[in-house]
Amino acid sequence: MEARYRGTSRQGQFIAERTWFHLCGIVGFTGEREAQEIVLDCLKRLEYRGYDSAGIAMISDGALTLKKSVGEISALESQIERMPGLTGIAHTRWATHGKPTTANAHPFTDCKGEYALVHNGILTNYMELKEQLIKRGHKFTSETDSEVLVHMLEEVAGADLKSKVLAVLKLVEGSYAIAVVQKGHDEIVAARNESPLIVGVGHDENFIASDVTAILKHTNEVIYLLDREAVRITPKGVELFDLNGVAFERDPKKVSWNLEDAEKSGYAHFMLKEIFEQPRAIHESLLGRLEGQEDDAFFKEQFTSIKILGCGTSYHAGLVGKYIIEELSRIPTNAQISSEYRYSPVTEAKPLVVCISQSGETADTLAAAREAKKRGCKTIAITNVLGSAITREADFVIYTRAGPEIGVAATKTFVTQLIALYLLGLRLGTIKNTISSERRREIVSEMRALPRIVQSVLNDAGKIEDFAKKYKCAQSMFFIGRHMNYPTSLEGALKTKEISYIHGEGYPAGELKHGPLALLSKDTPVVAICAADHTYEKMLGNVREVTARESPVLAIGVEGNQDLEKYAEDVFLVPKVDPLFSPIPIIVALQLFAYYLAIARGCPIDKPRNIAKTVTVE
Ligand code: AGP
């Protein structure tokens, strides 16, 4: 993992040229067999996570050897001669801002070449630590935050590697999974906080890895580490302890997955896995970004208007973004489909242009970003892929930290795009002074609660599955909503058509009577989003309007809205949130609905017909 700044450190708190490398892959092996081949083979099992560079460190005959390279693991392999030794750690780093470099690849070593370390996560206080280390004469070879850890190992007191690692971890803030080796020692010390790490238990050999996929070929006995836990593995033993060094015991679990299951962490499809990863993705996207924003001014200029551009799901995020930004900053905002932007002959006076693309490679959005530049506008890209083309087109970048999304249907990237838009709205509102400090506190606390809220929707997935089974035979469905849940209805409909091949039509609820009511019948279910806000009564009216045409209604309401059951045939309730955040729990319910509809209809899910994950043609 790496965080790199090109602006001032203050700016980097939230926005701008900052790069994040999370969901990188970590593996480690120590045993009685030659480690090099095993470690690289384990690393290859993590390739599905996506990466742009790789590296390995080996304890060889008392020496520490290290090899890193950009590109694929096979490129690394082709560069290394045999590295003898029974202990090794290795790492894949996912995506970079600009060109990935060998210098920025893991593992890192300290000034004396005593330790080697790999890291996955985000260290939020690394800038201060790095400055102090540089003052004390440490020489850094990379721009990463991770490298501070290995230099700190040189400085802290401790009788052995374990106590030194614990001493370092007391000084860092943020998320991490780390693995460390020391010259002359056949042992690996590893620890985690908010980044995944498991221990594989073998016979006269042991492993650590980011996930079970990596080690399944060698052992299916796995110990799952929890946050703020650590481990020391040697060929003969596994020693578990917390970050205070207090030892504990935990029995290994036998994993029954095959390799393909393991890549999906046991989920039937990547889409389902990615839906369930959303609490974590939101948490990552917020990490370090809610603090200190008041004095963290980024934009010098005041923008009089904002234009948001995107395609498909990213466009829908933009439509929600319009409501978010207008509510928080009172700056007039509109969203437009990227491929239509160039046809607007009338241009507002230099709006701030926000280009949203999870892949960062969508041709229509890239073309729109170029057009916006040509028109003299400042541009911000919101993207999930570090170093993607859009990051080179835009003036500033906000990275969503959803981790790689493999399923063609965008799920966790949509939700984290919304998070980026809330953060942007907060920033713009802070600059324009349109948010009272009390309201700001409320918003921040609501945002911190979002992972828990989403988890609680996910816990009810079984109910949604039952609704999907009931509605699976529909040929066509309407999704209706008002205000900021009108775009949520569009996104619910898009997920449904894309994955289940049912024609799903998102509509502003107030518009049904202006035409589409003609299509309603008992065979046309309507999903009605009834958020607990100023639109609720009007939505109830729309539900009645629909049931009068005999269409079955599945109402998505909010806990406490008991009266919905009087009007709708089926009701699914999501937890109550501040209305500003209502699209988040609601879209998670709709993603699950689309997924289970597709399952019930036997659709392929992760690779629906005729569409690609990244659309690189205009
Ligand atoms: C969403 O499920 C779709 N796969 C699609 O609409 C997608 O959002 C669109 O192609 C834009 O992709 P981007 O975010 O990578 O630019």
mmCIF file of N, CA and C and ligand atoms in Angstrom, residues 311-314 356-360 362 365 408-410 417 494-495 498 612-613 615, ligand 1:
data_model
loop_
_atom_site.group_PDB
_atom_site.id
_atom_site.type_symbol
_atom_site.label_atom_id
_atom_site.label_comp_id
_atom_site.label_asym_id
_atom_site.label_seq_id
_atom_site.Cartn_x
_atom_site.Cartn_y
_atom_site.Cartn_z
ATOM 1 N N CYS A 311 -21.170 7.640 -17.233
ATOM 2 C CA CYS A 311 -21.999 6.725 -18.027
ATOM 3 C C CYS A 311 -22.587 5.667 -17.092
ATOM 4 N N GLY A 312 -23.726 5.154 -17.453
ATOM 5 C CA GLY A 312 -24.320 4.027 -16.728
ATOM 6 C C GLY A 312 -24.435 4.302 -15.245
ATOM 7 N N THR A 313 -23.931 3.385 -14.472
ATOM 8 C CA THR A 313 -24.001 3.508 -13.010
ATOM 9 C C THR A 313 -23.298 4.775 -12.527
ATOM 10 N N SER A 314 -22.189 5.113 -13.158
ATOM 11 C CA SER A 314 -21.462 6.313 -12.725
ATOM 12 C C SER A 314 -22.291 7.566 -12.979
ATOM 13 N N ILE A 356 -17.023 11.043 -13.437
ATOM 14 C CA ILE A 356 -17.071 9.822 -12.623
ATOM 15 C C ILE A 356 -16.914 8.605 -13.524
ATOM 16 N N SER A 357 -15.961 7.744 -13.183
ATOM 17 C CA SER A 357 -15.779 6.495 -13.924
ATOM 18 C C SER A 357 -15.060 5.510 -13.024
ATOM 19 N N GLN A 358 -15.735 4.410 -12.691
ATOM 20 C CA GLN A 358 -15.062 3.467 -11.784
ATOM 21 C C GLN A 358 -13.775 2.932 -12.406
ATOM 22 N N SER A 359 -13.832 2.608 -13.705
ATOM 23 C CA SER A 359 -12.649 2.039 -14.372
ATOM 24 C C SER A 359 -11.621 3.110 -14.702
ATOM 25 N N GLY A 360 -12.100 4.331 -14.883
ATOM 26 C CA GLY A 360 -11.214 5.409 -15.321
ATOM 27 C C GLY A 360 -10.790 5.277 -16.767
ATOM 28 N N THR A 362 -13.327 4.582 -19.398
ATOM 29 C CA THR A 362 -14.504 4.645 -20.275
ATOM 30 C C THR A 362 -14.314 5.740 -21.332
ATOM 31 N N THR A 365 -16.417 8.966 -21.214
ATOM 32 C CA THR A 365 -16.118 9.886 -20.105
ATOM 33 C C THR A 365 -14.754 10.545 -20.304
ATOM 34 N N VAL A 408 -19.249 -7.585 -13.654
ATOM 35 C CA VAL A 408 -19.536 -6.506 -14.612
ATOM 36 C C VAL A 408 -20.479 -5.469 -13.996
ATOM 37 N N ALA A 409 -21.411 -5.930 -13.186
ATOM 38 C CA ALA A 409 -22.348 -4.983 -12.563
ATOM 39 C C ALA A 409 -21.613 -4.190 -11.483
ATOM 40 N N ALA A 410 -21.661 -2.875 -11.618
ATOM 41 C CA ALA A 410 -21.000 -2.029 -10.620
ATOM 42 C C ALA A 410 -21.849 -2.017 -9.346
ATOM 43 N N GLN A 417 -18.607 5.735 -4.927
ATOM 44 C CA GLN A 417 -18.712 6.995 -5.689
ATOM 45 C C GLN A 417 -19.608 7.972 -4.918
ATOM 46 N N LEU A 494 -31.328 -0.443 -13.651
ATOM 47 C CA LEU A 494 -30.169 -0.826 -14.483
ATOM 48 C C LEU A 494 -29.580 -2.156 -14.007
ATOM 49 N N LYS A 495 -29.428 -2.307 -12.687
ATOM 50 C CA LYS A 495 -28.886 -3.569 -12.158
ATOM 51 C C LYS A 495 -29.788 -4.720 -12.592
ATOM 52 N N GLU A 498 -29.482 -5.465 -16.399
ATOM 53 C CA GLU A 498 -28.139 -5.924 -16.746
ATOM 54 C C GLU A 498 -27.890 -7.373 -16.294
ATOM 55 N N ALA A 612 -19.463 -5.323 -21.413
ATOM 56 C CA ALA A 612 -18.104 -5.495 -20.899
ATOM 57 C C ALA A 612 -17.945 -4.668 -19.632
ATOM 58 N N LYS A 613 -16.996 -5.042 -18.829
ATOM 59 C CA LYS A 613 -16.742 -4.300 -17.592
ATOM 60 C C LYS A 613 -16.251 -2.886 -17.921
ATOM 61 N N VAL A 615 -15.758 -0.094 -20.977
ATOM 62 C CA VAL A 615 -16.192 0.186 -22.347
ATOM 63 C C VAL A 615 -15.246 1.222 -22.948
HETATM 64 C C1 AGP B 1 -22.942 -0.820 -14.394
HETATM 65 O O1 AGP B 1 -23.370 -1.947 -13.731
HETATM 66 C C2 AGP B 1 -22.441 -1.023 -15.748
HETATM 67 N N1 AGP B 1 -21.518 -2.083 -15.847
HETATM 68 C C3 AGP B 1 -22.115 0.217 -16.549
HETATM 69 O O2 AGP B 1 -23.270 0.990 -16.641
HETATM 70 C C4 AGP B 1 -20.948 1.112 -16.072
HETATM 71 O O3 AGP B 1 -21.314 1.781 -14.909
HETATM 72 C C5 AGP B 1 -20.586 2.109 -17.202
HETATM 73 O O4 AGP B 1 -20.139 1.397 -18.315
HETATM 74 C C6 AGP B 1 -19.562 3.121 -16.766
HETATM 75 O O5 AGP B 1 -18.367 2.521 -16.404
HETATM 76 P P1 AGP B 1 -17.244 3.339 -15.657
HETATM 77 O O6 AGP B 1 -17.770 3.703 -14.311
HETATM 78 O O7 AGP B 1 -16.084 2.394 -15.586
HETATM 79 O O8 AGP B 1 -16.947 4.549 -16.460
#
